[in-house]
Short mmCIF file of C-alpha atoms and ligand atoms in Angstrom, two decimals:
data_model
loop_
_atom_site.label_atom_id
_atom_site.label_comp_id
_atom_site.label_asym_id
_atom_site.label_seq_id
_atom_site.Cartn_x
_atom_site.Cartn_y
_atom_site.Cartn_z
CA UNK A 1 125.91 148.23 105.88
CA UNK A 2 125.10 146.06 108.71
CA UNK A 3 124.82 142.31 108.24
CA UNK A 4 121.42 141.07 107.35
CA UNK A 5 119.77 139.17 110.41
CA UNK A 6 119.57 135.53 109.78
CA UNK A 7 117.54 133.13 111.78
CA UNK A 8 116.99 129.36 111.80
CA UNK A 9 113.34 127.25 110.66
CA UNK A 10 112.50 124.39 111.15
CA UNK A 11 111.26 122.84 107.43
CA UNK A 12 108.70 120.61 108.50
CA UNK A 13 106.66 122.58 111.25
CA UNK A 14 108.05 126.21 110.67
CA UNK A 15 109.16 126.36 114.28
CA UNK A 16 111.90 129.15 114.39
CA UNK A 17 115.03 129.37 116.02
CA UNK A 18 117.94 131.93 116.68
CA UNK A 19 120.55 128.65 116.66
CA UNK A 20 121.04 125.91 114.20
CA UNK A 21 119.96 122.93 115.80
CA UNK A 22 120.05 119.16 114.80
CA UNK A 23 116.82 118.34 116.30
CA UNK A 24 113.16 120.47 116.24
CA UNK A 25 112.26 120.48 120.21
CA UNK A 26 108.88 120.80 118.94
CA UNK A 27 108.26 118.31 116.14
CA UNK A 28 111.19 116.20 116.75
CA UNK A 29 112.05 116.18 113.66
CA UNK A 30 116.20 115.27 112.93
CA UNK A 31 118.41 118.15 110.93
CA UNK A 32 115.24 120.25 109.41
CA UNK A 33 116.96 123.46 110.50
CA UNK A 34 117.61 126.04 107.65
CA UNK A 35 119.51 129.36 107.53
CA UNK A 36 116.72 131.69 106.32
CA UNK A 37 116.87 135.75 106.27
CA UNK A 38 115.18 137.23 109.19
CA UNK A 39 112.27 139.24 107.44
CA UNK A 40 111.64 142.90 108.00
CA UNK A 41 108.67 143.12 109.78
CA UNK A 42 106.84 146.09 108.09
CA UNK A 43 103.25 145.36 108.03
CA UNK A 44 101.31 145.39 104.33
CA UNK A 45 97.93 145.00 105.46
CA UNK A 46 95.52 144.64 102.10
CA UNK A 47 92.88 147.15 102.24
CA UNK A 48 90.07 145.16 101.97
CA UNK A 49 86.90 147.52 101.58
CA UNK A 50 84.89 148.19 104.51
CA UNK A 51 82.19 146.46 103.95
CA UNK A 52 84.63 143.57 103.10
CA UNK A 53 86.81 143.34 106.07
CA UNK A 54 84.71 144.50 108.95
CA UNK A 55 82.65 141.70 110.31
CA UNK A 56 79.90 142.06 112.79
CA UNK A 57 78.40 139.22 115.22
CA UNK A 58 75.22 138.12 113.60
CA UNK A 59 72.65 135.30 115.11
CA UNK A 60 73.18 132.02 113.67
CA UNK A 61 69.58 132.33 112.77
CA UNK A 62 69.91 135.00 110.29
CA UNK A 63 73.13 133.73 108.82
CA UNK A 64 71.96 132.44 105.47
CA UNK A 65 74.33 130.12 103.20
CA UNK A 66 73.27 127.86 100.30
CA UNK A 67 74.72 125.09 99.30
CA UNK A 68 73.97 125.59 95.65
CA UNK A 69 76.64 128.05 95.72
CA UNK A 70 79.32 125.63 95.09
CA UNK A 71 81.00 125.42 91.58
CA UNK A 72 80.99 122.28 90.29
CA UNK A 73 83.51 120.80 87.66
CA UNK A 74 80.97 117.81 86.55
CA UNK A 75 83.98 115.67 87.11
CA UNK A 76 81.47 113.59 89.62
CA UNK A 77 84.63 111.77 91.32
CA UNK A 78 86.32 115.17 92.06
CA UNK A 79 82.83 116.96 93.22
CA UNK A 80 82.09 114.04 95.37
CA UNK A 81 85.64 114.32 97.37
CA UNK A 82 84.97 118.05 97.49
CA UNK A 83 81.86 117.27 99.21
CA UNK A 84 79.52 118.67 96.16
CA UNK A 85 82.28 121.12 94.41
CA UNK A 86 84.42 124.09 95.17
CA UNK A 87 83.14 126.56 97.35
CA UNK A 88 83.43 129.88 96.35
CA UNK A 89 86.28 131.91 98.25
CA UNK A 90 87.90 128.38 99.33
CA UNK A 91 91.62 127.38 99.50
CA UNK A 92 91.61 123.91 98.49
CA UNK A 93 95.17 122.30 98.72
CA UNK A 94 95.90 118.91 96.11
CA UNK A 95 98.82 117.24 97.45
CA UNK A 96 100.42 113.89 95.71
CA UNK A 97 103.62 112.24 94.87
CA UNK A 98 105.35 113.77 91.72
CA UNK A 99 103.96 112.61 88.22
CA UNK A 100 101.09 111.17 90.07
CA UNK A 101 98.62 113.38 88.00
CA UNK A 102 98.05 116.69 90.01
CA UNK A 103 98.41 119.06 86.79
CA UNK A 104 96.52 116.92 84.55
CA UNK A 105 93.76 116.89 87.16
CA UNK A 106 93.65 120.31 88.00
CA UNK A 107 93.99 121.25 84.15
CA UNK A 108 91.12 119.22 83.13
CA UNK A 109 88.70 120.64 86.27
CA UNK A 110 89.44 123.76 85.37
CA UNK A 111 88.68 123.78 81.77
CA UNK A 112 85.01 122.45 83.20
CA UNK A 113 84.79 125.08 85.64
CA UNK A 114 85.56 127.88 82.73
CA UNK A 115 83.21 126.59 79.95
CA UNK A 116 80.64 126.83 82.98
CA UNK A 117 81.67 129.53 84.70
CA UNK A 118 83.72 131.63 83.23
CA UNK A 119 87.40 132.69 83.35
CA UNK A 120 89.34 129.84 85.04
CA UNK A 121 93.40 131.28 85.82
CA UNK A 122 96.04 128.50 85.70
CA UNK A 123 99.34 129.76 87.00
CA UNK A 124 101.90 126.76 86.00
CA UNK A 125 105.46 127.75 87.75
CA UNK A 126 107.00 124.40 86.84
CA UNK A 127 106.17 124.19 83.30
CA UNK A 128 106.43 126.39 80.40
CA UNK A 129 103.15 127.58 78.77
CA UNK A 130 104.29 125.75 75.80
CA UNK A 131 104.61 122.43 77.99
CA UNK A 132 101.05 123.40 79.60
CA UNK A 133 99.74 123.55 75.64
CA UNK A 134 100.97 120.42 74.97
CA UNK A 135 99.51 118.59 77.63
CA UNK A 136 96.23 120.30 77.03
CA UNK A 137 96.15 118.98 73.61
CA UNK A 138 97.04 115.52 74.69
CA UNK A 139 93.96 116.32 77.26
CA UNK A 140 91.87 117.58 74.57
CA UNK A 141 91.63 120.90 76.29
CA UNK A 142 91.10 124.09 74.66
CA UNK A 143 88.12 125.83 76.75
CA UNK A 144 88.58 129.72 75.35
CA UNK A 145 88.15 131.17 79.02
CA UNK A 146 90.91 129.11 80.47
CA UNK A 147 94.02 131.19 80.89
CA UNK A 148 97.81 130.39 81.21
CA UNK A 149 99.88 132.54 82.88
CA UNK A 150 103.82 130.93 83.83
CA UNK A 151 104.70 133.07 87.06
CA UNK A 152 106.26 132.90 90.08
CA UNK A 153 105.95 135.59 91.74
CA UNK A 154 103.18 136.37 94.27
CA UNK A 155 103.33 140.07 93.29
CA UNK A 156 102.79 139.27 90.01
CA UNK A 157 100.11 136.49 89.82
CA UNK A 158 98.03 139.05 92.73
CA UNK A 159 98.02 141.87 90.01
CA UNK A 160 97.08 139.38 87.03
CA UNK A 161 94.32 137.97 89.28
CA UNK A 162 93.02 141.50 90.17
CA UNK A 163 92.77 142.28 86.33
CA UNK A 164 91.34 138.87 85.16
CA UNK A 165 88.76 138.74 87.90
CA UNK A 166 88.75 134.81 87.44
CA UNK A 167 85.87 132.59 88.71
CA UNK A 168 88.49 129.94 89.84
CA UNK A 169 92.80 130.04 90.32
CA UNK A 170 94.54 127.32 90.04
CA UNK A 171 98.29 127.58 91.90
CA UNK A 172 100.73 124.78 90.81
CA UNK A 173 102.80 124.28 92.79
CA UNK A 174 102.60 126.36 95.40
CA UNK A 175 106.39 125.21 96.51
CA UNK A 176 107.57 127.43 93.16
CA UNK A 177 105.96 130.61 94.22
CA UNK A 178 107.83 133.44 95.70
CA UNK A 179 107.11 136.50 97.23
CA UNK A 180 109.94 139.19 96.63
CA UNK A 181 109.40 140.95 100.33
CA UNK A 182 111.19 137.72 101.72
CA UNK A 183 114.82 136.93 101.05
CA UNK A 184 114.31 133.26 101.73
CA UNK A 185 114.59 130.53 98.94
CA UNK A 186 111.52 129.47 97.28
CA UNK A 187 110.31 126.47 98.52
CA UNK A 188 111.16 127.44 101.66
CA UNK A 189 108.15 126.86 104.51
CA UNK A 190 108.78 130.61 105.19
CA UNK A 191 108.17 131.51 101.25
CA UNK A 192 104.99 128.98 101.00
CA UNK A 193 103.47 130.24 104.72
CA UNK A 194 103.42 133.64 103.50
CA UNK A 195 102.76 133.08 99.71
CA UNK A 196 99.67 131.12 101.09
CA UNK A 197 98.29 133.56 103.56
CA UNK A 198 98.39 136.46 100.62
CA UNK A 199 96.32 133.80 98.29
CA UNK A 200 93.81 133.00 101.33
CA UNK A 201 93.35 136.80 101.99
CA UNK A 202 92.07 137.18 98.13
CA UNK A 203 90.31 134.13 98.17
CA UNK A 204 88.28 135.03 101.06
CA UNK A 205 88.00 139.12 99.96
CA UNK A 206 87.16 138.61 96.14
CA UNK A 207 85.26 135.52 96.74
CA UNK A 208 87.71 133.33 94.37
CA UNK A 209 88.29 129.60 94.95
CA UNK A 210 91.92 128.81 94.81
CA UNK A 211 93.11 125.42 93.80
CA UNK A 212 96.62 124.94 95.11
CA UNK A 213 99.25 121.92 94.27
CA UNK A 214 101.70 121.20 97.07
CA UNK A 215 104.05 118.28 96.62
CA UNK A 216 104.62 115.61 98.96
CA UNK A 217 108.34 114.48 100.41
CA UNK A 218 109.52 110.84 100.58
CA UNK A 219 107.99 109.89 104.05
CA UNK A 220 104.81 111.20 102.44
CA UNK A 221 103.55 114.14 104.16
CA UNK A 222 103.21 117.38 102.25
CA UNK A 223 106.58 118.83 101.38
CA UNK A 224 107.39 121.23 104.80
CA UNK A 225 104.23 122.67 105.38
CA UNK A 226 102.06 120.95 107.87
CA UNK A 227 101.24 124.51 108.57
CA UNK A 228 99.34 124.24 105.16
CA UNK A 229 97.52 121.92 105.98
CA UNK A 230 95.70 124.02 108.84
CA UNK A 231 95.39 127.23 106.67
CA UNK A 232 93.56 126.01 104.29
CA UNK A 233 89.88 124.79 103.81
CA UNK A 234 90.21 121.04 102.00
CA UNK A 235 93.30 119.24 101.72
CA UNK A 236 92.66 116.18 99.34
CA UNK A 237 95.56 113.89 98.41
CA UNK A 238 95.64 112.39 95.11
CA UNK A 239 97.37 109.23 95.64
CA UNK A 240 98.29 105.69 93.60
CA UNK A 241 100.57 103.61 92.82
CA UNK A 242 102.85 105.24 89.57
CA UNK A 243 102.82 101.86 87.68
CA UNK A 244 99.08 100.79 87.94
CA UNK A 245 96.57 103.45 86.11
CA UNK A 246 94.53 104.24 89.22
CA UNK A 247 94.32 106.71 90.65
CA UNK A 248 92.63 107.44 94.12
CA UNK A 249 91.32 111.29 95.07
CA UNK A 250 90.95 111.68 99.10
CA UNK A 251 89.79 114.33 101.40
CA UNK A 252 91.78 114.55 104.50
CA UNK A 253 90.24 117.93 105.74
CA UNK A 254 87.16 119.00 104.42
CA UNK A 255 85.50 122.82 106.16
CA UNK A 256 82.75 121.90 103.64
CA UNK A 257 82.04 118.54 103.38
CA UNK A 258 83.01 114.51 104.63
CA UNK A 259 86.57 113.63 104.75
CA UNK A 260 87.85 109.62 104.21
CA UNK A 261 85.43 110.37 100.79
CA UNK A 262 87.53 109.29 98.19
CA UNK A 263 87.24 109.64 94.01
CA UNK A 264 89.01 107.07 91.74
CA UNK A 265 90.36 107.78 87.91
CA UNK A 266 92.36 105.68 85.78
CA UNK A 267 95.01 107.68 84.20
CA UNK A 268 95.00 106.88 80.27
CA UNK A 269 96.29 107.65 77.48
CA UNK A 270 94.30 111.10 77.09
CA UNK A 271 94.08 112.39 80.61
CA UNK A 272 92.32 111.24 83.40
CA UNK A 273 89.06 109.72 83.40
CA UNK A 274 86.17 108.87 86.01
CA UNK A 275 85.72 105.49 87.44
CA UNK A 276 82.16 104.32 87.63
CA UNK A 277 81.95 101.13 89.46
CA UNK A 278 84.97 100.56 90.95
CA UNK A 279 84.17 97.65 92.55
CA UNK A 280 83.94 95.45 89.70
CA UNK A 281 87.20 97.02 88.54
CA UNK A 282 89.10 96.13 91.22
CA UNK A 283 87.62 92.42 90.86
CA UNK A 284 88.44 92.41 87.27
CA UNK A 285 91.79 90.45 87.50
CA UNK A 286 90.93 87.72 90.22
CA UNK A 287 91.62 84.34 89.87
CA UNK A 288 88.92 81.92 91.67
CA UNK A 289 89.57 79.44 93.79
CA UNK A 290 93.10 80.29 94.86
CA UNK A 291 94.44 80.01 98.50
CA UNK A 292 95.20 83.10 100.10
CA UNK A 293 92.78 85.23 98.20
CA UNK A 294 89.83 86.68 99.70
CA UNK A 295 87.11 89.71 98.45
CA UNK A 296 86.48 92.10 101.11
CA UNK A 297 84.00 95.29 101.37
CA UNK A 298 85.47 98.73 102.41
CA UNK A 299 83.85 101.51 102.83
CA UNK A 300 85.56 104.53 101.96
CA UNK A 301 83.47 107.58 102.97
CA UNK A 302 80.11 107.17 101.96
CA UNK A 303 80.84 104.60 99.39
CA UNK A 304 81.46 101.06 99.48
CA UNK A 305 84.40 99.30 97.31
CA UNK A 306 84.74 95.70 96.70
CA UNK A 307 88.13 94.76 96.72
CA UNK A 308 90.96 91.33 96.65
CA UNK A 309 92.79 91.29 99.05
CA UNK A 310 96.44 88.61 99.08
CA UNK A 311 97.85 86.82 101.22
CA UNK A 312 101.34 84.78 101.26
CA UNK A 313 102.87 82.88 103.87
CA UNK A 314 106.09 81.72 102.82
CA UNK A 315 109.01 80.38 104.41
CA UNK A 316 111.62 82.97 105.86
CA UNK A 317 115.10 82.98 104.58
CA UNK A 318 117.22 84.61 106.48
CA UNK A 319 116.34 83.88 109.87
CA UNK A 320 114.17 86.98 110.68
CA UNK A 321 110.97 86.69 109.36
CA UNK A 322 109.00 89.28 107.82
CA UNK A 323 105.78 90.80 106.57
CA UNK A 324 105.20 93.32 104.18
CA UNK A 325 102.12 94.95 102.77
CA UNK A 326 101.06 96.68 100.19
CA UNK A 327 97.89 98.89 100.78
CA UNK A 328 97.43 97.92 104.18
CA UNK A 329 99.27 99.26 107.49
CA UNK A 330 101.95 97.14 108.73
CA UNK A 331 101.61 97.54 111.98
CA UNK A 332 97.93 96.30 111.65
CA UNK A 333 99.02 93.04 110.15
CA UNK A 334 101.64 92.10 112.84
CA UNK A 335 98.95 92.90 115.48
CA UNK A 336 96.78 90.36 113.14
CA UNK A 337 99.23 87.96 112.63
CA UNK A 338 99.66 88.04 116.56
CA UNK A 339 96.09 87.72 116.99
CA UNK A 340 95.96 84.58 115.11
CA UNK A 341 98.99 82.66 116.35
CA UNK A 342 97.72 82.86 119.66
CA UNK A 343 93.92 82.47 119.37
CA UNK A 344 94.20 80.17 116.97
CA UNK A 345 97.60 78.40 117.15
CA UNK A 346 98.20 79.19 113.47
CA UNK A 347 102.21 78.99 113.75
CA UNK A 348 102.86 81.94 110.87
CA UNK A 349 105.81 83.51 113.46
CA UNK A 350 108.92 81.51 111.37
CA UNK A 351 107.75 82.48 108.07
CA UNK A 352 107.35 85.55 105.68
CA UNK A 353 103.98 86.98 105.45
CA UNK A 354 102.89 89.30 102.54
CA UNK A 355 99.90 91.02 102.40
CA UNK A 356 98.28 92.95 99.40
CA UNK A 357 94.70 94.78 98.02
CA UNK A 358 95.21 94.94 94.34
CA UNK A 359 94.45 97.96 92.49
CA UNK A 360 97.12 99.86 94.31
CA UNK A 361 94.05 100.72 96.59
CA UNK A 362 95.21 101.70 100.47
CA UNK A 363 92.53 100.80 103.13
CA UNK A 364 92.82 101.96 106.35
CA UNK A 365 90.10 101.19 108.12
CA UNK A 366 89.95 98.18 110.43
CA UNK A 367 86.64 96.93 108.11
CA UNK A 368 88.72 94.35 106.48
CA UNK A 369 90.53 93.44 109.13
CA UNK A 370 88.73 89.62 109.06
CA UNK A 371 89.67 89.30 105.56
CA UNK A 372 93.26 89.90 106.15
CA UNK A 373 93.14 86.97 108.98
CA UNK A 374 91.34 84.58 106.52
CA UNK A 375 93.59 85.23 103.90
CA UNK A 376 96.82 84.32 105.67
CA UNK A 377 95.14 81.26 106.80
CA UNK A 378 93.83 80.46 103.80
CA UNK A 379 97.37 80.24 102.49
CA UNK A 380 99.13 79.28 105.26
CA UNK A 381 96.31 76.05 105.08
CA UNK A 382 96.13 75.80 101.36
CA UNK A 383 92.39 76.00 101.24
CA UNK A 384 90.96 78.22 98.81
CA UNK A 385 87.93 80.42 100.43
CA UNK A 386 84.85 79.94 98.04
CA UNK A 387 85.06 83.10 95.55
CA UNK A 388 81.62 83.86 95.74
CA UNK A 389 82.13 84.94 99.40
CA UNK A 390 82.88 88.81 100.56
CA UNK A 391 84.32 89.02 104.12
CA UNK A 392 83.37 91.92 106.59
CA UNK A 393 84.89 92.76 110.34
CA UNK A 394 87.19 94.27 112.15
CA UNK A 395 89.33 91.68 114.52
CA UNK A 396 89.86 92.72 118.51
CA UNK A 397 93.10 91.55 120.34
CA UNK A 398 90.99 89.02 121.66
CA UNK A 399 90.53 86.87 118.45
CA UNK A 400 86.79 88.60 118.62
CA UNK A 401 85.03 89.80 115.80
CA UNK A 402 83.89 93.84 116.63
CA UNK A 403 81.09 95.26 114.61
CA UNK A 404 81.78 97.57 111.93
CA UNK A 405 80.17 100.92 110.54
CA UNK A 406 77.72 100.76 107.29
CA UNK A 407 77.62 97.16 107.14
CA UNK A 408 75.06 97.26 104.62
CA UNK A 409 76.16 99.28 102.35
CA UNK A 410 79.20 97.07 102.62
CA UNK A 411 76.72 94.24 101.95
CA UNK A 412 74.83 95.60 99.03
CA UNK A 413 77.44 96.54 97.15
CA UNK A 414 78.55 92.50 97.07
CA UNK A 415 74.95 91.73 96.44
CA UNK A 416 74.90 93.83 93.76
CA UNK A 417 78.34 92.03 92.04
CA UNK A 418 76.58 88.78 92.62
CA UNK A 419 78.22 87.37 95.64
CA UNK A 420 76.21 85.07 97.01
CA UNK A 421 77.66 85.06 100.95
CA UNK A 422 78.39 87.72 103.29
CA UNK A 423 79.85 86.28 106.56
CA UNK A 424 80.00 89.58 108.76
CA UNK A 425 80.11 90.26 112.83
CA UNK A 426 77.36 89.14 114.70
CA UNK A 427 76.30 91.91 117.00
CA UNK A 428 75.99 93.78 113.42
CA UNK A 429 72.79 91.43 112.76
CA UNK A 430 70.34 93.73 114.61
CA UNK A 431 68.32 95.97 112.97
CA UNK A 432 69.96 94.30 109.61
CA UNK A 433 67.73 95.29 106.32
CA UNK A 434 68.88 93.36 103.62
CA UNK A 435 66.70 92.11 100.56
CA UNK A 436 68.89 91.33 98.30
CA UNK A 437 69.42 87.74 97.69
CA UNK A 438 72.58 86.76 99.36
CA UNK A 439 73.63 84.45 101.96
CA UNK A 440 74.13 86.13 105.62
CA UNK A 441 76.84 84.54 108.07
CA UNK A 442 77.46 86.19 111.35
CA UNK A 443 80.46 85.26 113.07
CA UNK A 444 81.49 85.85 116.66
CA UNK A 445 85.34 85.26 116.65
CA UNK A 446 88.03 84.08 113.81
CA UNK A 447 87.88 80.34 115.36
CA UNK A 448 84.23 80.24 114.12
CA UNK A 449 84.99 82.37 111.00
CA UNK A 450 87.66 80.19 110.07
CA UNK A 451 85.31 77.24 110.31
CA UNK A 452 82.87 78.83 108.60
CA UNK A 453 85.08 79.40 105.44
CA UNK A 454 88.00 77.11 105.18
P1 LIG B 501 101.22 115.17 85.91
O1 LIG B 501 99.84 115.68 85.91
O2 LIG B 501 102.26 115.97 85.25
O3 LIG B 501 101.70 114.85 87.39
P2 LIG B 501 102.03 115.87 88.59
O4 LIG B 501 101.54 117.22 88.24
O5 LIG B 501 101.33 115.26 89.78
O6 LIG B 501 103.51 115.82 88.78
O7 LIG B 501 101.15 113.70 85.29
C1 LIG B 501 102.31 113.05 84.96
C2 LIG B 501 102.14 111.64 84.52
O8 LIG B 501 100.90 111.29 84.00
C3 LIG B 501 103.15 111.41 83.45
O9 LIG B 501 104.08 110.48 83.93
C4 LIG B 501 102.43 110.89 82.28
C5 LIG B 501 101.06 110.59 82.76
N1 LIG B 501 100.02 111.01 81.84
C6 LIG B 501 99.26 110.06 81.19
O10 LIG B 501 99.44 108.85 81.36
N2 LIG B 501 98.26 110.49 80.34
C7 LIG B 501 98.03 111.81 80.11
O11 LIG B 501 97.12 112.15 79.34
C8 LIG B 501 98.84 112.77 80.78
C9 LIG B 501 98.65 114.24 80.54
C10 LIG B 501 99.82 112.34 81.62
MG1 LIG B 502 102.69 118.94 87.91
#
């Protein structure tokens, strides 16, 4: 018999070689090469019907597509990040840390999406139906046209699909799904490319919407497959910190909708439920008057949050100082930190500076970048900003402070918790329409911010 053909694949981008080799020339990526059996090309091309799988160039102008179309789950939070709910024939992909919540998530949308829809499918190939049961009780889940089926293999969970004729599959994860035409491992990115590719042809040719679960690896990208990420239609991320109950939904690629929109749950004690007004959540736990604190607005796709945001300056211990954030980049707050020693001659380089948004929230856009500089000075001074003050701006290299996208929105939503000051950039003042009742502070640089507040 001859000896099966092996060949070598890069985990992480799929890249394929004949060679082992330590490093991926084309991701760069350090000992991701796998022995994997070579498959036998022999094409299985699904017959799609004809009026299925031909497509003919139509004008844009006759195309017609609704938007009511969508399926929604009435989980608001979830529809909202979906950009107004699944779209039919979609390949969504829900990627998170393990135990973040992915299961219980997908379990409770689709017992929504059956009792309005119709026959939901949700393939578990990590837990036992008994273990899916049981977490359905605890969820208080027993829609009669939600079905279990525990399966791994593509083969199989094709055929139950064709049979079922579902309104909505759910796939978790898709890292335990195999397909028995390929002799590599499951798990493997050659086993999830493929198993994916079969799921997006039925998707698109029955017109299902598939819900997928992929896991994410330590450095936080989904496990392997980046290649995932560009088959599919959405990829949200459902992301939090394990020991706080929050729990934060976020699109990353959207085909049908706004990404950076983001959905927040608290994770209780029966399943997942929606946040309403997470700003005053997040503001729930603040002490007043401390040094160090500040409130800042963030808007997170179309929606503004309110949240505290620490700061610590504390002598350095060992020599090399350090600074270490929690929900905010750390590259941004050494650039910060930098900004403000030498605009402002605030001497922070000998000590320790810690920076954290409470809530487990991450921000990442530059928004609250002012409120991150007043915080550290706030500490580093001992002056407590006034607590009835929200800070808004992004900070330039030059100690400037840049104008910043939705600004009122950002505003509003402070007005609307009762703040009584917004100090915000300047050249956002034109045009402003604000009639709430709060106080409006434009600032040109961090000198006169800092001023201004401490
Ligand atoms: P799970 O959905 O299994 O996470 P994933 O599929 O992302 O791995 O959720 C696991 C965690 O959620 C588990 O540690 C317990 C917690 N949890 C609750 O707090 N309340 C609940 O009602 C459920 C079902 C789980
Ligand atoms: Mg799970």
């Amino acid at each position: 018999m001859p000896k099966a053909k092996t060949r070598f694949v890069c985990q992480e981008c799929g890249n394929v070689s004949p060679k082992w080799m330590g490093k991926c020339p084309d991701c760069g990526k350090w000992n991701s090469f796998i022995e994997e059996v070579a498959p036998v090309v022999k094409p299985r091309a699904r017959q799609l019907p004809i009026n299925k799988a031909v497509a003919i160039p139509t004008p844009i102008t006759k195309i017609t597509a609704s938007e009511e179309e969508r399926l929604k789950t009435g989980i608001s939070e979830f529809d909202r990040v979906l950009g107004g709910g699944v779209v039919p024939g979609s390949i969504v992909l829900v990627g998170g840390d393990p135990g973040i919540g992915k299961s219980t998530l997908m379990l409770q949308a689709t017992e929504r999406l059956s009792q309005t829809y119709g026959t939901a499918l949700y393939v578990s190939g990590e837990e036992s139906a008994a273990q899916t049961k049981l977490r359905a009780n605890r969820l208080g889940v027993s829609a009669e046209n939600l079905y279990v089926l525990c399966e791994t293999s593509l083969e199989a969970i094709e055929t139950h699909i064709e049979q079922l004729r579902p309104q909505i599959v759910v796939i978790d994860s898709i890292q335990t799904i195999y397909s028995s035409d390929l002799q590599s491992t499951p798990g493997s990115i050659t086993q999830i490319k493929s198993s994916a590719s079969h799921l997006m042809l039925i998707a698109k040719g029955e017109n299902i919407p598939i819900l997928l679960v992929g896991h994410v690896t330590k450095g936080g990208s989904l496990a392997g497959p980046k290649v995932l990420e560009h088959m599919v239609d959405t990829v949200l991320y459902f992301e939090g910190e394990r020991q706080h109950i929050y729990r934060i939904l976020r699109a990353v690629k959207n085909r049908f909708g706004s990404t950076n929109e983001i959905g927040i749950f608290e994770m209780l004690g029966d399943g997942l439920a929606e946040v309403k007004n997470p700003s005053e959540m997040f503001l729930s736990e603040r002490q007043e008057d401390i040094s160090g604190s500040v409130v800042v607005s963030s808007v997170e796709g179309t929606r503004p949050l309110l949240l505290e945001l620490q700061a610590l300056v504390a002598p350095a211990n060992f020599g090399v100082p350090r600074s270490m954030t929690t929900g905010v980049d750390r590259y941004r707050l050494s650039m910060l930190i930098a900004v403000l020693e030498k605009r402002v001659g605030l001497q922070v380089q000998d000590s320790d500076v810690y920076v954290n948004i409470t809530g487990g929230v991450k921000v990442t856009e530059p928004g609250i970048d002012l409120g991150i500089v007043i915080a550290i000075a706030s500490n580093y001074r001992d002056l407590p900003v006034n607590s009835q003050t929200v800070i808004i701006g992004e900070v330039g290299l030059g100690g400037e402070v840049r104008a910043v996208s939705h600004v009122e929105k950002r505003i509003r939503e402070a007005a609307k918790l009762g703040f009584k000051k917004a100090v915000f950039p300047e050249y956002n003042k034109k045009g402003l329409e604000i009639n709430e009742k709060i106080e409006l502070v434009g600032v040109k640089n961090i000198y006169e911010t800092l001023s201004v507040l401490l």
